[in-house]
PDB file of C-alpha atoms in Angstrom:
ATOM      1  CA  MET A 585       2.746 -22.937   0.701  1.00  0.00           C
ATOM      2  CA  PRO A 586       2.046 -19.395  -0.580  1.00  0.00           C
ATOM      3  CA  THR A 587       4.479 -17.695  -2.922  1.00  0.00           C
ATOM      4  CA  ALA A 588       5.970 -14.219  -2.607  1.00  0.00           C
ATOM      5  CA  ALA A 589       7.658 -11.784  -4.975  1.00  0.00           C
ATOM      6  CA  ILE A 590       9.783  -9.217  -3.175  1.00  0.00           C
ATOM      7  CA  ILE A 591      10.392  -6.276  -5.492  1.00  0.00           C
ATOM      8  CA  GLY A 592      13.438  -4.483  -4.198  1.00  0.00           C
ATOM      9  CA  ALA A 593      16.571  -6.388  -3.242  1.00  0.00           C
ATOM     10  CA  GLY A 594      18.024  -3.874  -0.824  1.00  0.00           C
ATOM     11  CA  SER A 595      18.337  -4.296   2.906  1.00  0.00           C
ATOM     12  CA  MET A 596      14.663  -4.639   3.875  1.00  0.00           C
ATOM     13  CA  GLY A 597      13.815  -6.822   0.876  1.00  0.00           C
ATOM     14  CA  THR A 598      16.475  -9.361   1.804  1.00  0.00           C
ATOM     15  CA  ILE A 599      15.592  -9.106   5.505  1.00  0.00           C
ATOM     16  CA  ILE A 600      12.012 -10.105   4.683  1.00  0.00           C
ATOM     17  CA  ALA A 601      13.201 -12.913   2.406  1.00  0.00           C
ATOM     18  CA  ASP A 602      15.483 -14.238   5.147  1.00  0.00           C
ATOM     19  CA  GLY A 603      12.658 -14.039   7.693  1.00  0.00           C
ATOM     20  CA  LEU A 604      10.338 -16.006   5.455  1.00  0.00           C
ATOM     21  CA  GLN A 605      12.927 -18.724   4.983  1.00  0.00           C
ATOM     22  CA  ARG A 606      13.486 -18.904   8.754  1.00  0.00           C
ATOM     23  CA  ALA A 607       9.724 -19.266   9.110  1.00  0.00           C
ATOM     24  CA  GLY A 608       9.732 -22.289   6.807  1.00  0.00           C
ATOM     25  CA  TRP A 609       9.018 -20.814   3.388  1.00  0.00           C
ATOM     26  CA  THR A 610      10.920 -22.824   0.797  1.00  0.00           C
ATOM     27  CA  SER A 611      13.586 -21.202  -1.368  1.00  0.00           C
ATOM     28  CA  ASP A 612      11.490 -21.677  -4.516  1.00  0.00           C
ATOM     29  CA  SER A 613       8.470 -19.949  -2.942  1.00  0.00           C
ATOM     30  CA  VAL A 614      10.209 -16.569  -2.564  1.00  0.00           C
ATOM     31  CA  THR A 615      11.521 -14.519  -5.497  1.00  0.00           C
ATOM     32  CA  LEU A 616      13.659 -11.422  -5.065  1.00  0.00           C
ATOM     33  CA  CYS A 617      13.546  -8.860  -7.863  1.00  0.00           C
ATOM     34  CA  ALA A 618      16.620  -6.645  -8.245  1.00  0.00           C
ATOM     35  CA  ARG A 619      16.984  -3.642 -10.522  1.00  0.00           C
ATOM     36  CA  ARG A 620      20.521  -4.483 -11.657  1.00  0.00           C
ATOM     37  CA  PRO A 621      21.500  -7.787 -13.304  1.00  0.00           C
ATOM     38  CA  GLU A 622      24.699  -8.000 -11.276  1.00  0.00           C
ATOM     39  CA  ARG A 623      22.689  -7.733  -8.044  1.00  0.00           C
ATOM     40  CA  ALA A 624      20.355 -10.512  -9.220  1.00  0.00           C
ATOM     41  CA  GLU A 625      23.385 -12.677  -9.991  1.00  0.00           C
ATOM     42  CA  GLU A 626      24.812 -11.939  -6.560  1.00  0.00           C
ATOM     43  CA  LEU A 627      21.535 -12.972  -4.926  1.00  0.00           C
ATOM     44  CA  ALA A 628      21.376 -16.155  -6.987  1.00  0.00           C
ATOM     45  CA  ARG A 629      24.888 -17.093  -5.866  1.00  0.00           C
ATOM     46  CA  ALA A 630      23.752 -16.563  -2.274  1.00  0.00           C
ATOM     47  CA  GLY A 631      20.945 -19.077  -2.784  1.00  0.00           C
ATOM     48  CA  TYR A 632      18.008 -16.796  -3.485  1.00  0.00           C
ATOM     49  CA  ARG A 633      15.620 -17.169  -6.390  1.00  0.00           C
ATOM     50  CA  ALA A 634      16.297 -13.880  -8.194  1.00  0.00           C
ATOM     51  CA  THR A 635      15.249 -11.931 -11.271  1.00  0.00           C
ATOM     52  CA  THR A 636      15.306  -8.419 -12.731  1.00  0.00           C
ATOM     53  CA  ASN A 637      11.805  -8.634 -14.226  1.00  0.00           C
ATOM     54  CA  ALA A 638       9.263  -7.298 -11.731  1.00  0.00           C
ATOM     55  CA  SER A 639       6.293  -8.144 -13.944  1.00  0.00           C
ATOM     56  CA  ASP A 640       7.301 -11.782 -14.284  1.00  0.00           C
ATOM     57  CA  ALA A 641       7.995 -12.072 -10.568  1.00  0.00           C
ATOM     58  CA  ALA A 642       4.635 -10.570  -9.635  1.00  0.00           C
ATOM     59  CA  ALA A 643       2.611 -12.592 -12.118  1.00  0.00           C
ATOM     60  CA  GLY A 644       2.471 -15.849 -10.184  1.00  0.00           C
ATOM     61  CA  ALA A 645       2.889 -14.635  -6.617  1.00  0.00           C
ATOM     62  CA  ASP A 646       0.260 -14.798  -3.907  1.00  0.00           C
ATOM     63  CA  LEU A 647       2.013 -11.916  -2.153  1.00  0.00           C
ATOM     64  CA  ILE A 648       3.827  -8.998  -3.799  1.00  0.00           C
ATOM     65  CA  VAL A 649       6.101  -7.052  -1.450  1.00  0.00           C
ATOM     66  CA  LEU A 650       7.045  -3.537  -2.558  1.00  0.00           C
ATOM     67  CA  ALA A 651      10.410  -2.991  -0.854  1.00  0.00           C
ATOM     68  CA  THR A 652      11.947  -0.278  -3.034  1.00  0.00           C
ATOM     69  CA  LYS A 653      12.706   3.325  -2.121  1.00  0.00           C
ATOM     70  CA  PRO A 654       9.629   5.569  -2.114  1.00  0.00           C
ATOM     71  CA  LYS A 655      10.867   7.512  -5.153  1.00  0.00           C
ATOM     72  CA  ASP A 656      10.979   4.280  -7.176  1.00  0.00           C
ATOM     73  CA  ILE A 657       7.437   3.161  -6.374  1.00  0.00           C
ATOM     74  CA  PRO A 658       5.708   4.881  -9.357  1.00  0.00           C
ATOM     75  CA  ALA A 659       7.964   3.076 -11.837  1.00  0.00           C
ATOM     76  CA  VAL A 660       7.489  -0.242 -10.043  1.00  0.00           C
ATOM     77  CA  LEU A 661       3.717   0.120 -10.026  1.00  0.00           C
ATOM     78  CA  GLU A 662       3.733   0.916 -13.731  1.00  0.00           C
ATOM     79  CA  SER A 663       5.840  -2.163 -14.443  1.00  0.00           C
ATOM     80  CA  ILE A 664       3.510  -4.583 -12.629  1.00  0.00           C
ATOM     81  CA  GLN A 665       0.052  -3.060 -13.125  1.00  0.00           C
ATOM     82  CA  ALA A 666      -0.715  -5.163 -16.196  1.00  0.00           C
ATOM     83  CA  THR A 667       0.230  -8.300 -14.278  1.00  0.00           C
ATOM     84  CA  VAL A 668      -1.431  -7.906 -10.888  1.00  0.00           C
ATOM     85  CA  ARG A 669      -4.721  -9.761 -10.647  1.00  0.00           C
ATOM     86  CA  ALA A 670      -7.573 -10.073  -8.189  1.00  0.00           C
ATOM     87  CA  GLY A 671      -6.684 -12.367  -5.329  1.00  0.00           C
ATOM     88  CA  GLN A 672      -3.123 -11.175  -4.960  1.00  0.00           C
ATOM     89  CA  THR A 673      -2.017  -9.314  -1.848  1.00  0.00           C
ATOM     90  CA  VAL A 674       0.292  -6.304  -2.186  1.00  0.00           C
ATOM     91  CA  LEU A 675       2.362  -5.389   0.885  1.00  0.00           C
ATOM     92  CA  SER A 676       4.231  -2.072   0.673  1.00  0.00           C
ATOM     93  CA  VAL A 677       7.054  -1.179   3.060  1.00  0.00           C
ATOM     94  CA  ALA A 678       7.912   2.071   1.243  1.00  0.00           C
ATOM     95  CA  ALA A 679       7.877   4.957   3.737  1.00  0.00           C
ATOM     96  CA  GLY A 680       5.178   7.550   3.133  1.00  0.00           C
ATOM     97  CA  VAL A 681       3.576   5.944   0.063  1.00  0.00           C
ATOM     98  CA  THR A 682      -0.151   5.806   0.722  1.00  0.00           C
ATOM     99  CA  ILE A 683      -2.479   2.878   0.209  1.00  0.00           C
ATOM    100  CA  ALA A 684      -4.603   5.084  -2.063  1.00  0.00           C
ATOM    101  CA  THR A 685      -1.606   5.685  -4.348  1.00  0.00           C
ATOM    102  CA  ILE A 686      -1.043   1.952  -4.757  1.00  0.00           C
ATOM    103  CA  GLU A 687      -4.736   1.133  -5.112  1.00  0.00           C
ATOM    104  CA  ALA A 688      -5.070   3.763  -7.847  1.00  0.00           C
ATOM    105  CA  ALA A 689      -2.276   2.103  -9.822  1.00  0.00           C
ATOM    106  CA  LEU A 690      -3.445  -1.459  -9.088  1.00  0.00           C
ATOM    107  CA  PRO A 691      -7.259  -1.325  -9.195  1.00  0.00           C
ATOM    108  CA  GLY A 692      -8.891  -4.006  -7.075  1.00  0.00           C
ATOM    109  CA  ALA A 693      -5.648  -5.131  -5.460  1.00  0.00           C
ATOM    110  CA  ALA A 694      -5.658  -6.047  -1.779  1.00  0.00           C
ATOM    111  CA  VAL A 695      -3.133  -3.478  -0.524  1.00  0.00           C
ATOM    112  CA  VAL A 696      -1.475  -3.410   2.879  1.00  0.00           C
ATOM    113  CA  ARG A 697       1.027  -0.770   3.976  1.00  0.00           C
ATOM    114  CA  ALA A 698       3.626  -1.501   6.641  1.00  0.00           C
ATOM    115  CA  MET A 699       6.652   0.045   8.315  1.00  0.00           C
ATOM    116  CA  PRO A 700       9.169  -2.484   9.664  1.00  0.00           C
ATOM    117  CA  ASN A 701      12.523  -1.603  11.203  1.00  0.00           C
ATOM    118  CA  THR A 702      16.059  -2.954  10.954  1.00  0.00           C
ATOM    119  CA  PRO A 703      16.022  -5.265  14.016  1.00  0.00           C
ATOM    120  CA  ALA A 704      13.865  -7.401  11.722  1.00  0.00           C
ATOM    121  CA  ALA A 705      17.220  -8.712  10.475  1.00  0.00           C
ATOM    122  CA  LEU A 706      17.447 -10.608  13.786  1.00  0.00           C
ATOM    123  CA  GLY A 707      13.766 -11.508  13.883  1.00  0.00           C
ATOM    124  CA  ARG A 708      13.289  -8.724  16.454  1.00  0.00           C
ATOM    125  CA  GLY A 709      11.531  -6.160  14.289  1.00  0.00           C
ATOM    126  CA  ALA A 710       8.634  -3.945  15.365  1.00  0.00           C
ATOM    127  CA  THR A 711       6.203  -3.260  12.521  1.00  0.00           C
ATOM    128  CA  GLY A 712       3.034  -1.232  12.247  1.00  0.00           C
ATOM    129  CA  PHE A 713       0.693  -2.044   9.358  1.00  0.00           C
ATOM    130  CA  ALA A 714      -2.580  -0.767   7.897  1.00  0.00           C
ATOM    131  CA  MET A 715      -5.105  -2.606   5.743  1.00  0.00           C
ATOM    132  CA  GLY A 716      -6.477  -1.258   2.465  1.00  0.00           C
ATOM    133  CA  ARG A 717     -10.057  -1.049   1.209  1.00  0.00           C
ATOM    134  CA  HIS A 718     -10.094  -4.332  -0.684  1.00  0.00           C
ATOM    135  CA  THR A 719      -8.418  -6.547   1.890  1.00  0.00           C
ATOM    136  CA  THR A 720     -10.011  -9.563   3.530  1.00  0.00           C
ATOM    137  CA  ASP A 721      -9.372 -11.589   6.660  1.00  0.00           C
ATOM    138  CA  SER A 722      -7.224 -13.971   4.608  1.00  0.00           C
ATOM    139  CA  ASP A 723      -5.090 -11.046   3.404  1.00  0.00           C
ATOM    140  CA  GLU A 724      -4.556  -9.953   6.985  1.00  0.00           C
ATOM    141  CA  GLU A 725      -3.673 -13.497   8.025  1.00  0.00           C
ATOM    142  CA  LEU A 726      -1.079 -13.718   5.239  1.00  0.00           C
ATOM    143  CA  VAL A 727       0.434 -10.334   6.089  1.00  0.00           C
ATOM    144  CA  ARG A 728       0.589 -11.140   9.802  1.00  0.00           C
ATOM    145  CA  SER A 729       2.415 -14.382   9.016  1.00  0.00           C
ATOM    146  CA  VAL A 730       4.955 -12.513   6.883  1.00  0.00           C
ATOM    147  CA  LEU A 731       5.536  -9.676   9.334  1.00  0.00           C
ATOM    148  CA  GLY A 732       5.530 -12.138  12.221  1.00  0.00           C
ATOM    149  CA  ALA A 733       8.479 -13.872  10.559  1.00  0.00           C
ATOM    150  CA  ILE A 734      10.608 -10.772  11.218  1.00  0.00           C
ATOM    151  CA  GLY A 735       9.347  -9.769  14.666  1.00  0.00           C
ATOM    152  CA  ILE A 736       6.154  -8.395  16.171  1.00  0.00           C
ATOM    153  CA  CYS A 737       3.480  -6.482  14.265  1.00  0.00           C
ATOM    154  CA  VAL A 738       0.556  -4.282  15.255  1.00  0.00           C
ATOM    155  CA  GLU A 739      -2.321  -3.007  13.134  1.00  0.00           C
ATOM    156  CA  VAL A 740      -2.900   0.762  13.163  1.00  0.00           C
ATOM    157  CA  PRO A 741      -5.016   3.204  11.133  1.00  0.00           C
ATOM    158  CA  GLU A 742      -3.130   4.315   8.033  1.00  0.00           C
ATOM    159  CA  GLY A 743      -3.073   7.883   9.331  1.00  0.00           C
ATOM    160  CA  ASP A 744      -0.808   6.696  12.159  1.00  0.00           C
ATOM    161  CA  LEU A 745       1.820   5.054   9.959  1.00  0.00           C
ATOM    162  CA  ASP A 746       3.998   8.141   9.541  1.00  0.00           C
ATOM    163  CA  ALA A 747       4.091   8.351  13.341  1.00  0.00           C
ATOM    164  CA  VAL A 748       5.025   4.660  13.439  1.00  0.00           C
ATOM    165  CA  THR A 749       7.839   5.481  11.017  1.00  0.00           C
ATOM    166  CA  ALA A 750       9.040   8.203  13.385  1.00  0.00           C
ATOM    167  CA  LEU A 751       8.885   5.919  16.431  1.00  0.00           C
ATOM    168  CA  SER A 752       9.883   2.388  15.507  1.00  0.00           C
ATOM    169  CA  GLY A 753      10.982   2.790  11.884  1.00  0.00           C
ATOM    170  CA  SER A 754      13.641   5.380  12.679  1.00  0.00           C
ATOM    171  CA  GLY A 755      13.830   4.440  16.361  1.00  0.00           C
ATOM    172  CA  PRO A 756      16.802   2.042  16.156  1.00  0.00           C
ATOM    173  CA  ALA A 757      18.980   4.952  15.009  1.00  0.00           C
ATOM    174  CA  TYR A 758      18.025   6.919  18.122  1.00  0.00           C
ATOM    175  CA  VAL A 759      19.054   3.990  20.308  1.00  0.00           C
ATOM    176  CA  PHE A 760      22.302   3.502  18.397  1.00  0.00           C
ATOM    177  CA  ARG A 761      23.125   7.198  18.792  1.00  0.00           C
ATOM    178  CA  LEU A 762      22.460   6.932  22.528  1.00  0.00           C
ATOM    179  CA  ALA A 763      24.812   3.947  22.714  1.00  0.00           C
ATOM    180  CA  GLU A 764      27.460   5.915  20.808  1.00  0.00           C
ATOM    181  CA  ALA A 765      27.138   8.805  23.256  1.00  0.00           C
ATOM    182  CA  MET A 766      27.414   6.464  26.237  1.00  0.00           C
ATOM    183  CA  GLN A 767      30.535   4.874  24.754  1.00  0.00           C
ATOM    184  CA  GLU A 768      32.116   8.269  24.090  1.00  0.00           C
ATOM    185  CA  ALA A 769      31.286   9.491  27.591  1.00  0.00           C
ATOM    186  CA  GLY A 770      32.708   6.319  29.110  1.00  0.00           C
ATOM    187  CA  VAL A 771      35.990   6.880  27.299  1.00  0.00           C
ATOM    188  CA  ALA A 772      36.014  10.517  28.415  1.00  0.00           C
ATOM    189  CA  LEU A 773      35.614   9.271  31.994  1.00  0.00           C
ATOM    190  CA  GLY A 774      38.698   7.109  31.597  1.00  0.00           C
ATOM    191  CA  LEU A 775      37.420   3.728  30.464  1.00  0.00           C
ATOM    192  CA  ASP A 776      39.198   1.705  27.806  1.00  0.00           C
ATOM    193  CA  PRO A 777      37.280   2.138  24.491  1.00  0.00           C
ATOM    194  CA  GLU A 778      36.623  -1.591  24.166  1.00  0.00           C
ATOM    195  CA  VAL A 779      35.332  -1.784  27.725  1.00  0.00           C
ATOM    196  CA  ALA A 780      33.106   1.270  27.197  1.00  0.00           C
ATOM    197  CA  THR A 781      31.706  -0.177  23.963  1.00  0.00           C
ATOM    198  CA  THR A 782      30.969  -3.575  25.518  1.00  0.00           C
ATOM    199  CA  LEU A 783      29.306  -2.123  28.606  1.00  0.00           C
ATOM    200  CA  ALA A 784      27.227   0.398  26.653  1.00  0.00           C
ATOM    201  CA  SER A 785      26.067  -2.145  24.069  1.00  0.00           C
ATOM    202  CA  HIS A 786      25.043  -4.737  26.627  1.00  0.00           C
ATOM    203  CA  THR A 787      23.417  -2.134  28.859  1.00  0.00           C
ATOM    204  CA  VAL A 788      21.203  -0.929  25.995  1.00  0.00           C
ATOM    205  CA  ALA A 789      20.410  -4.496  24.922  1.00  0.00           C
ATOM    206  CA  GLY A 790      19.642  -5.643  28.467  1.00  0.00           C
ATOM    207  CA  ALA A 791      17.430  -2.649  29.173  1.00  0.00           C
ATOM    208  CA  GLY A 792      15.574  -3.326  25.936  1.00  0.00           C
ATOM    209  CA  ASP A 793      14.958  -6.921  26.963  1.00  0.00           C
ATOM    210  CA  MET A 794      13.587  -5.741  30.303  1.00  0.00           C
ATOM    211  CA  LEU A 795      11.178  -3.409  28.506  1.00  0.00           C
ATOM    212  CA  VAL A 796       9.914  -6.292  26.377  1.00  0.00           C
ATOM    213  CA  TRP A 797       9.772  -9.049  28.961  1.00  0.00           C
ATOM    214  CA  ARG A 798       8.985  -7.290  32.233  1.00  0.00           C
ATOM    215  CA  PRO A 799       5.383  -6.131  32.784  1.00  0.00           C
ATOM    216  CA  GLU A 800       6.051  -2.916  34.670  1.00  0.00           C
ATOM    217  CA  GLY A 801       6.614  -0.573  31.722  1.00  0.00           C
ATOM    218  CA  ALA A 802       9.287   2.019  31.047  1.00  0.00           C
ATOM    219  CA  ALA A 803       8.339   4.557  33.706  1.00  0.00           C
ATOM    220  CA  GLU A 804       8.233   2.025  36.537  1.00  0.00           C
ATOM    221  CA  LEU A 805      11.457   0.326  35.440  1.00  0.00           C
ATOM    222  CA  ARG A 806      13.148   3.726  35.425  1.00  0.00           C
ATOM    223  CA  LYS A 807      11.907   4.410  38.956  1.00  0.00           C
ATOM    224  CA  GLN A 808      13.172   1.042  40.157  1.00  0.00           C
ATOM    225  CA  VAL A 809      16.740   1.838  39.138  1.00  0.00           C
ATOM    226  CA  THR A 810      16.631   5.463  40.365  1.00  0.00           C
ATOM    227  CA  SER A 811      17.317   5.790  44.076  1.00  0.00           C
ATOM    228  CA  PRO A 812      16.518   9.256  45.502  1.00  0.00           C
ATOM    229  CA  GLY A 813      19.708  11.266  45.721  1.00  0.00           C
ATOM    230  CA  GLY A 814      21.729   8.535  44.013  1.00  0.00           C
ATOM    231  CA  THR A 815      23.962   8.398  40.950  1.00  0.00           C
ATOM    232  CA  THR A 816      21.164   7.600  38.497  1.00  0.00           C
ATOM    233  CA  ALA A 817      19.035  10.458  39.825  1.00  0.00           C
ATOM    234  CA  ALA A 818      21.947  12.845  39.320  1.00  0.00           C
ATOM    235  CA  ALA A 819      22.341  11.728  35.706  1.00  0.00           C
ATOM    236  CA  LEU A 820      18.618  11.889  34.949  1.00  0.00           C
ATOM    237  CA  ASP A 821      18.412  15.403  36.434  1.00  0.00           C
ATOM    238  CA  VAL A 822      20.957  16.528  33.832  1.00  0.00           C
ATOM    239  CA  LEU A 823      19.047  14.830  30.989  1.00  0.00           C
ATOM    240  CA  GLU A 824      15.737  16.341  32.075  1.00  0.00           C
ATOM    241  CA  SER A 825      17.141  19.836  32.559  1.00  0.00           C
ATOM    242  CA  GLY A 826      18.745  19.561  29.131  1.00  0.00           C
ATOM    243  CA  GLY A 827      15.348  19.024  27.543  1.00  0.00           C
ATOM    244  CA  LEU A 828      15.650  15.327  26.639  1.00  0.00           C
ATOM    245  CA  VAL A 829      11.902  14.729  26.403  1.00  0.00           C
ATOM    246  CA  ASP A 830      11.305  17.797  24.247  1.00  0.00           C
ATOM    247  CA  LEU A 831      14.223  16.897  21.983  1.00  0.00           C
ATOM    248  CA  ILE A 832      12.881  13.401  21.405  1.00  0.00           C
ATOM    249  CA  ARG A 833       9.436  14.776  20.634  1.00  0.00           C
ATOM    250  CA  GLU A 834      10.896  17.309  18.187  1.00  0.00           C
ATOM    251  CA  ALA A 835      13.061  14.655  16.539  1.00  0.00           C
ATOM    252  CA  MET A 836      10.136  12.291  16.031  1.00  0.00           C
ATOM    253  CA  THR A 837       7.971  15.103  14.703  1.00  0.00           C
ATOM    254  CA  ALA A 838      10.674  15.893  12.136  1.00  0.00           C
ATOM    255  CA  ALA A 839      10.855  12.224  11.156  1.00  0.00           C
ATOM    256  CA  ARG A 840       7.084  12.027  10.746  1.00  0.00           C
ATOM    257  CA  HIS A 841       7.078  15.180   8.618  1.00  0.00           C
ATOM    258  CA  ARG A 842       9.813  13.777   6.392  1.00  0.00           C
ATOM    259  CA  ALA A 843       7.937  10.490   5.959  1.00  0.00           C
ATOM    260  CA  THR A 844       4.913  12.456   4.759  1.00  0.00           C
ATOM    261  CA  GLU A 845       7.114  14.464   2.370  1.00  0.00           C
ATOM    262  CA  LEU A 846       8.629  11.295   0.918  1.00  0.00           C
ATOM    263  CA  GLY A 847       5.182   9.921   0.175  1.00  0.00           C
ATOM    264  CA  SER A 848       4.027  13.170  -1.400  1.00  0.00           C
ATOM    265  CA  ASN A 849       7.134  13.416  -3.579  1.00  0.00           C
ATOM    266  CA  GLY A 850       6.798   9.755  -4.627  1.00  0.00           C
TER     267      GLY A 850
END
């Protein structure tokens, strides 16, 4: 059983820890490193192996997961650089922080950069990852097993990761906002708020399942539910004339730009 040190005990750090335990990693094989002692104590009470010392956590781990905010990465790298040794794999999920930045701070380390998203909390995440210069097939196998514990993962060139951030990293928020709008519109059309919320939530979830499990793809599935001259066609005409496609493209471009900025500032 490999061992992992997850540096950063926020949402994504604990999501990854939970995924590993669901995948069969034992509680003593995963260490969560929190910045604040009270957070470490809270994690320990919840059954995690926890510490506030990143260097100690990283020292004996086969895998080091960097799950802090991008702005905190330089300090984290400084705290562990004397400890990291050849043979360890470093997996960063910090938006915008380049592999080269981490490799420069941890010479010789096998560095992998990834961008998971919040559905990973349910084991339904969608993660893009990129391999660094010093990685091997065994590093990739380890990373795929970790990311596979929280959903699906796909390898991409590092230059595409900011676009991955814009699509799947930030994507759940787009879907949640759509669901909110559908709920609000349902209420405006006279539905009870609880009814509107239930119908909107299950409609979004069901459509998502169809996208994943049906082979036709989004465009064909849309056509199947859109009868010429029908109610769905009337609604889609409004969305198209309102510039939905252009708005989504502009929104994702802004998200990609911000991911790049975060990495540059970090």
